[in-house]
Amino acid sequence: MSTPLAIRQMTPVDLERALDWAAAEGWNPGVDDLKPFLASDPEGFLVGELQGEPVCCISAVRYSDDYGFIGFYICHPDHRGKGYGKAIWDHAIAHMGARTVGLDGVPAQEESYRSAGFASDYRTIRHGGLAMAEPPLDPRISMLGQGILASVLAYDRPFVPAGRDRFLKNWCSPMADGRQGFIFMEDGELRGYGVIRQCREGFKIGPLFADTPDIADALFRALAGQVRGQFVYLDVPEPNDDALALAEKYELSPEFETVRMYKGQTPALALARTYGVTTLELG
């Protein structure tokens, strides 16, 4: 690095730029991701500048005293190979302190992350295709609204390494333009929920968490049925055979994959009930 890199906290304008960079990399972010992303940890989104020009970015979201997640690790193509990415990476890792840190990396960078102390856990495969499912006529399925949010926050907990209430309150309530959610209630008990959101291209379903394959199927149809005839994406954890079968049933084809990696203790997650992860950027 011939010129020192200045690293600071992102503003909403900076994060909007980072989302544009992510779109250019083919990550296809949601059109309304900015507010819930910043809510997860306002101090965890970082930008690196050269004389006031943004050249790289990263997120280092601290969900708890024990766990954080790295994402949005991008160096602008005009400034790669000069050490700026490494500088902001080191800053983000220091920002995490002694926490266990997770990330979703592309397979081409898996060895690089291993050299930084991360260990591979499982792969997530993005599937995409036209939404052709008919919404089910099932009284157990209803819109995700603010009245059920406390139950959703509690239900969500086994699926992630640490609570993410600040994020979910913005992700799920109130439903923003371009985003809808559904819940599955049976005998007064929440047994699954999912969210679909509009992205730069098509729509992504995530999360999709459910107690059984049949419940996941019903929720998928409720979500995908909102955008019939349009392209939908589902990020499926490879260890869940039922989730892979769901994607195949609705003719969603594998497009690319990432590797979930951790530095520190690998958490035990409810992957057998995870049919679609929330977002690869925030874990």
CSV table of C-alpha atoms in Angstrom, one decimal:
chain,number,residue,atom,x,y,z
A,1,MET,CA,0.0,0.0,0.0
A,2,SER,CA,1.7,3.2,-1.2
A,3,THR,CA,-1.1,5.4,0.2
A,4,PRO,CA,-2.5,4.8,3.7
A,5,LEU,CA,-6.1,3.5,3.8
A,6,ALA,CA,-8.5,5.4,6.0
A,7,ILE,CA,-11.2,3.1,7.5
A,8,ARG,CA,-14.4,4.4,9.0
A,9,GLN,CA,-18.0,3.4,9.7
A,10,MET,CA,-20.3,3.4,6.8
A,11,THR,CA,-23.1,5.9,6.4
A,12,PRO,CA,-26.4,4.8,4.6
A,13,VAL,CA,-25.0,6.2,1.4
A,14,ASP,CA,-21.8,4.1,1.8
A,15,LEU,CA,-23.9,1.0,2.3
A,16,GLU,CA,-26.0,1.7,-0.7
A,17,ARG,CA,-22.7,1.9,-2.7
A,18,ALA,CA,-21.6,-1.4,-1.1
A,19,LEU,CA,-24.8,-3.0,-2.2
A,20,ASP,CA,-24.2,-1.7,-5.8
A,21,TRP,CA,-20.7,-3.2,-5.6
A,22,ALA,CA,-22.2,-6.5,-4.4
A,23,ALA,CA,-24.6,-6.5,-7.3
A,24,ALA,CA,-21.7,-5.9,-9.7
A,25,GLU,CA,-20.1,-9.0,-8.2
A,26,GLY,CA,-23.2,-11.0,-9.0
A,27,TRP,CA,-24.4,-11.3,-5.4
A,28,ASN,CA,-27.9,-9.9,-6.3
A,29,PRO,CA,-28.8,-8.0,-3.0
A,30,GLY,CA,-32.4,-7.1,-2.1
A,31,VAL,CA,-33.8,-3.7,-3.1
A,32,ASP,CA,-34.7,-2.9,0.5
A,33,ASP,CA,-31.8,-4.5,2.4
A,34,LEU,CA,-30.2,-1.3,3.6
A,35,LYS,CA,-32.3,-0.6,6.8
A,36,PRO,CA,-32.3,-4.2,8.2
A,37,PHE,CA,-28.6,-4.6,7.5
A,38,LEU,CA,-27.6,-1.4,9.3
A,39,ALA,CA,-30.0,-2.3,12.2
A,40,SER,CA,-28.0,-5.5,12.8
A,41,ASP,CA,-25.0,-3.6,14.0
A,42,PRO,CA,-24.6,0.1,12.9
A,43,GLU,CA,-20.9,0.1,13.9
A,44,GLY,CA,-20.2,-3.1,12.0
A,45,PHE,CA,-20.2,-1.8,8.4
A,46,LEU,CA,-16.8,-0.4,7.3
A,47,VAL,CA,-15.5,1.4,4.3
A,48,GLY,CA,-11.9,2.0,3.3
A,49,GLU,CA,-11.0,5.2,1.5
A,50,LEU,CA,-8.0,6.7,-0.3
A,51,GLN,CA,-8.0,10.4,0.0
A,52,GLY,CA,-11.8,10.4,0.3
A,53,GLU,CA,-12.4,7.8,-2.5
A,54,PRO,CA,-14.1,4.6,-1.3
A,55,VAL,CA,-12.0,1.6,-2.5
A,56,CYS,CA,-13.1,-1.3,-0.3
A,57,CYS,CA,-15.7,-2.4,2.2
A,58,ILE,CA,-16.5,-5.1,4.7
A,59,SER,CA,-19.1,-5.9,7.3
A,60,ALA,CA,-18.2,-7.2,10.8
A,61,VAL,CA,-21.5,-7.6,12.5
A,62,ARG,CA,-21.3,-8.4,16.2
A,63,TYR,CA,-24.5,-10.3,17.1
A,64,SER,CA,-23.5,-11.0,20.7
A,65,ASP,CA,-20.5,-10.9,23.0
A,66,ASP,CA,-19.6,-14.4,21.7
A,67,TYR,CA,-20.4,-14.3,18.0
A,68,GLY,CA,-20.0,-12.1,14.9
A,69,PHE,CA,-20.2,-12.5,11.1
A,70,ILE,CA,-18.0,-11.2,8.3
A,71,GLY,CA,-19.6,-10.2,5.0
A,72,PHE,CA,-19.5,-7.6,2.2
A,73,TYR,CA,-15.8,-8.1,1.8
A,74,ILE,CA,-15.2,-6.3,-1.5
A,75,CYS,CA,-12.3,-4.4,-2.9
A,76,HIS,CA,-13.1,-2.3,-6.0
A,77,PRO,CA,-11.6,-3.9,-9.1
A,78,ASP,CA,-9.5,-0.8,-9.8
A,79,HIS,CA,-7.7,-1.2,-6.5
A,80,ARG,CA,-7.2,-4.9,-6.1
A,81,GLY,CA,-3.8,-6.4,-5.5
A,82,LYS,CA,-2.5,-3.4,-3.6
A,83,GLY,CA,-3.1,-4.6,0.0
A,84,TYR,CA,-6.2,-2.5,0.7
A,85,GLY,CA,-8.5,-5.5,1.0
A,86,LYS,CA,-6.1,-7.1,3.5
A,87,ALA,CA,-6.0,-3.9,5.5
A,88,ILE,CA,-9.8,-3.6,5.9
A,89,TRP,CA,-10.0,-7.4,6.6
A,90,ASP,CA,-7.5,-7.1,9.5
A,91,HIS,CA,-9.5,-4.1,10.8
A,92,ALA,CA,-12.7,-6.1,10.7
A,93,ILE,CA,-11.1,-9.1,12.5
A,94,ALA,CA,-9.8,-6.9,15.2
A,95,HIS,CA,-13.3,-5.3,15.5
A,96,MET,CA,-14.6,-8.8,16.4
A,97,GLY,CA,-12.3,-9.2,19.4
A,98,ALA,CA,-12.4,-12.7,20.9
A,99,ARG,CA,-15.7,-13.7,19.4
A,100,THR,CA,-16.3,-16.8,17.2
A,101,VAL,CA,-16.6,-15.4,13.7
A,102,GLY,CA,-18.5,-16.9,10.8
A,103,LEU,CA,-18.5,-16.1,7.1
A,104,ASP,CA,-19.8,-17.5,3.8
A,105,GLY,CA,-16.9,-17.6,1.3
A,106,VAL,CA,-16.7,-18.7,-2.3
A,107,PRO,CA,-14.9,-22.0,-2.8
A,108,ALA,CA,-12.1,-20.3,-4.6
A,109,GLN,CA,-11.2,-18.4,-1.4
A,110,GLU,CA,-11.7,-21.4,1.0
A,111,GLU,CA,-7.9,-22.1,1.4
A,112,SER,CA,-7.2,-18.4,1.9
A,113,TYR,CA,-9.7,-18.3,4.8
A,114,ARG,CA,-8.3,-21.4,6.2
A,115,SER,CA,-4.9,-19.8,6.3
A,116,ALA,CA,-6.5,-17.0,8.4
A,117,GLY,CA,-7.7,-19.6,11.0
A,118,PHE,CA,-11.2,-20.4,9.6
A,119,ALA,CA,-12.5,-24.0,9.4
A,120,SER,CA,-15.1,-25.2,6.8
A,121,ASP,CA,-18.4,-26.4,8.1
A,122,TYR,CA,-20.9,-26.9,5.3
A,123,ARG,CA,-21.8,-25.6,1.8
A,124,THR,CA,-24.8,-23.6,0.8
A,125,ILE,CA,-26.1,-23.9,-2.7
A,126,ARG,CA,-28.1,-21.2,-4.4
A,127,HIS,CA,-30.9,-22.6,-6.5
A,128,GLY,CA,-32.9,-20.5,-9.0
A,129,GLY,CA,-35.8,-20.9,-11.4
A,130,LEU,CA,-39.3,-19.6,-12.4
A,131,ALA,CA,-41.8,-19.6,-9.6
A,132,MET,CA,-44.7,-21.8,-10.8
A,133,ALA,CA,-46.1,-23.0,-7.4
A,134,GLU,CA,-49.7,-22.3,-6.6
A,135,PRO,CA,-50.3,-20.7,-3.1
A,136,PRO,CA,-51.9,-23.3,-0.8
A,137,LEU,CA,-55.4,-22.9,0.6
A,138,ASP,CA,-54.3,-23.8,4.1
A,139,PRO,CA,-55.8,-22.0,7.2
A,140,ARG,CA,-52.6,-22.8,9.2
A,141,ILE,CA,-50.7,-20.3,7.0
A,142,SER,CA,-51.1,-16.5,7.5
A,143,MET,CA,-49.2,-13.3,6.9
A,144,LEU,CA,-46.3,-12.5,9.2
A,145,GLY,CA,-47.4,-9.5,11.1
A,146,GLN,CA,-46.2,-7.5,14.1
A,147,GLY,CA,-48.5,-9.4,16.5
A,148,ILE,CA,-46.6,-12.7,16.0
A,149,LEU,CA,-43.1,-11.1,15.9
A,150,ALA,CA,-42.2,-12.2,19.5
A,151,SER,CA,-42.9,-15.8,18.6
A,152,VAL,CA,-40.9,-15.5,15.4
A,153,LEU,CA,-37.9,-14.1,17.3
A,154,ALA,CA,-38.0,-17.1,19.7
A,155,TYR,CA,-38.6,-19.6,16.9
A,156,ASP,CA,-35.6,-18.2,14.9
A,157,ARG,CA,-33.1,-18.7,17.7
A,158,PRO,CA,-32.0,-22.3,17.1
A,159,PHE,CA,-31.3,-21.6,13.5
A,160,VAL,CA,-28.5,-19.0,14.1
A,161,PRO,CA,-25.4,-18.9,16.3
A,162,ALA,CA,-26.6,-15.8,18.2
A,163,GLY,CA,-29.8,-13.9,18.6
A,164,ARG,CA,-30.5,-11.3,15.9
A,165,ASP,CA,-33.6,-9.5,17.2
A,166,ARG,CA,-32.6,-6.0,15.9
A,167,PHE,CA,-32.1,-7.4,12.4
A,168,LEU,CA,-35.3,-9.5,12.3
A,169,LYS,CA,-37.5,-6.7,13.7
A,170,ASN,CA,-36.5,-4.7,10.6
A,171,TRP,CA,-36.5,-7.8,8.2
A,172,CYS,CA,-40.0,-8.9,9.3
A,173,SER,CA,-41.9,-6.1,10.8
A,174,PRO,CA,-43.4,-4.1,9.3
A,175,MET,CA,-43.1,-5.8,5.9
A,176,ALA,CA,-41.4,-3.3,3.5
A,177,ASP,CA,-42.2,-2.8,-0.1
A,178,GLY,CA,-41.0,-5.8,-2.1
A,179,ARG,CA,-40.9,-8.1,1.0
A,180,GLN,CA,-43.6,-10.5,2.4
A,181,GLY,CA,-43.6,-13.1,5.1
A,182,PHE,CA,-45.7,-16.0,6.1
A,183,ILE,CA,-46.0,-18.2,9.2
A,184,PHE,CA,-47.3,-21.7,9.8
A,185,MET,CA,-49.3,-22.1,13.0
A,186,GLU,CA,-50.7,-25.4,14.2
A,187,ASP,CA,-52.6,-25.9,17.5
A,188,GLY,CA,-51.5,-22.5,18.7
A,189,GLU,CA,-47.8,-23.2,18.0
A,190,LEU,CA,-45.5,-21.6,15.5
A,191,ARG,CA,-44.0,-24.3,13.4
A,192,GLY,CA,-42.3,-22.4,10.6
A,193,TYR,CA,-41.9,-19.1,8.9
A,194,GLY,CA,-40.4,-17.6,5.7
A,195,VAL,CA,-39.8,-14.3,4.0
A,196,ILE,CA,-39.6,-13.4,0.3
A,197,ARG,CA,-38.0,-10.2,-0.9
A,198,GLN,CA,-37.5,-8.4,-4.2
A,199,CYS,CA,-33.9,-8.3,-5.3
A,200,ARG,CA,-32.0,-6.6,-8.1
A,201,GLU,CA,-32.9,-9.6,-10.2
A,202,GLY,CA,-36.0,-11.6,-9.3
A,203,PHE,CA,-36.9,-12.6,-5.7
A,204,LYS,CA,-35.1,-14.4,-2.9
A,205,ILE,CA,-36.8,-16.6,-0.3
A,206,GLY,CA,-35.0,-16.5,3.0
A,207,PRO,CA,-35.2,-17.4,5.7
A,208,LEU,CA,-37.3,-20.6,5.2
A,209,PHE,CA,-37.4,-22.4,8.5
A,210,ALA,CA,-39.8,-25.2,9.2
A,211,ASP,CA,-40.3,-28.2,11.6
A,212,THR,CA,-41.1,-30.7,8.8
A,213,PRO,CA,-40.6,-31.1,5.0
A,214,ASP,CA,-44.4,-30.7,4.5
A,215,ILE,CA,-44.5,-27.4,6.4
A,216,ALA,CA,-41.5,-26.2,4.4
A,217,ASP,CA,-43.3,-27.2,1.2
A,218,ALA,CA,-46.5,-25.3,2.2
A,219,LEU,CA,-44.6,-22.2,3.1
A,220,PHE,CA,-42.5,-22.3,-0.1
A,221,ARG,CA,-45.7,-22.4,-2.1
A,222,ALA,CA,-47.1,-19.5,-0.1
A,223,LEU,CA,-44.0,-17.4,-0.7
A,224,ALA,CA,-43.3,-18.3,-4.3
A,225,GLY,CA,-46.9,-18.2,-5.2
A,226,GLN,CA,-46.8,-14.4,-4.5
A,227,VAL,CA,-44.6,-14.0,-7.6
A,228,ARG,CA,-45.7,-16.7,-10.0
A,229,GLY,CA,-44.0,-16.5,-13.3
A,230,GLN,CA,-41.0,-14.6,-12.0
A,231,PHE,CA,-37.5,-15.8,-11.0
A,232,VAL,CA,-37.0,-16.9,-7.4
A,233,TYR,CA,-33.8,-18.0,-5.6
A,234,LEU,CA,-33.4,-20.2,-2.6
A,235,ASP,CA,-30.0,-20.6,-0.7
A,236,VAL,CA,-30.1,-24.2,0.5
A,237,PRO,CA,-27.7,-25.7,3.1
A,238,GLU,CA,-26.3,-28.8,1.5
A,239,PRO,CA,-26.6,-31.0,4.7
A,240,ASN,CA,-30.4,-30.8,4.4
A,241,ASP,CA,-31.4,-33.5,1.9
A,242,ASP,CA,-35.1,-32.5,2.3
A,243,ALA,CA,-34.3,-28.9,1.4
A,244,LEU,CA,-32.4,-30.0,-1.7
A,245,ALA,CA,-35.4,-32.2,-2.7
A,246,LEU,CA,-37.7,-29.2,-2.2
A,247,ALA,CA,-35.6,-27.1,-4.6
A,248,GLU,CA,-35.6,-30.0,-7.1
A,249,LYS,CA,-39.3,-30.5,-6.8
A,250,TYR,CA,-40.0,-27.0,-7.9
A,251,GLU,CA,-37.4,-27.1,-10.7
A,252,LEU,CA,-34.9,-24.7,-9.1
A,253,SER,CA,-31.5,-25.4,-10.5
A,254,PRO,CA,-28.1,-25.0,-8.7
A,255,GLU,CA,-26.4,-21.7,-9.7
A,256,PHE,CA,-23.4,-21.3,-7.3
A,257,GLU,CA,-22.3,-22.2,-3.8
A,258,THR,CA,-20.6,-20.8,-0.8
A,259,VAL,CA,-18.8,-22.4,2.1
A,260,ARG,CA,-19.8,-21.6,5.7
A,261,MET,CA,-16.7,-21.2,7.8
A,262,TYR,CA,-16.0,-20.4,11.4
A,263,LYS,CA,-13.0,-19.1,13.3
A,264,GLY,CA,-13.5,-20.3,16.9
A,265,GLN,CA,-16.1,-22.7,18.1
A,266,THR,CA,-18.4,-24.2,15.4
A,267,PRO,CA,-22.0,-23.6,16.6
A,268,ALA,CA,-24.6,-26.3,16.5
A,269,LEU,CA,-27.5,-25.1,14.2
A,270,ALA,CA,-30.9,-26.5,13.3
A,271,LEU,CA,-29.8,-27.3,9.7
A,272,ALA,CA,-32.2,-30.2,9.4
A,273,ARG,CA,-35.0,-27.6,9.7
A,274,THR,CA,-33.3,-24.9,7.5
A,275,TYR,CA,-34.7,-25.0,4.0
A,276,GLY,CA,-33.4,-21.5,3.0
A,277,VAL,CA,-30.9,-19.3,4.7
A,278,THR,CA,-31.7,-15.7,5.4
A,279,THR,CA,-28.9,-13.9,3.5
A,280,LEU,CA,-25.3,-14.9,2.7
A,281,GLU,CA,-24.2,-11.3,3.6
A,282,LEU,CA,-25.2,-11.5,7.3
A,283,GLY,CA,-25.3,-15.2,8.0
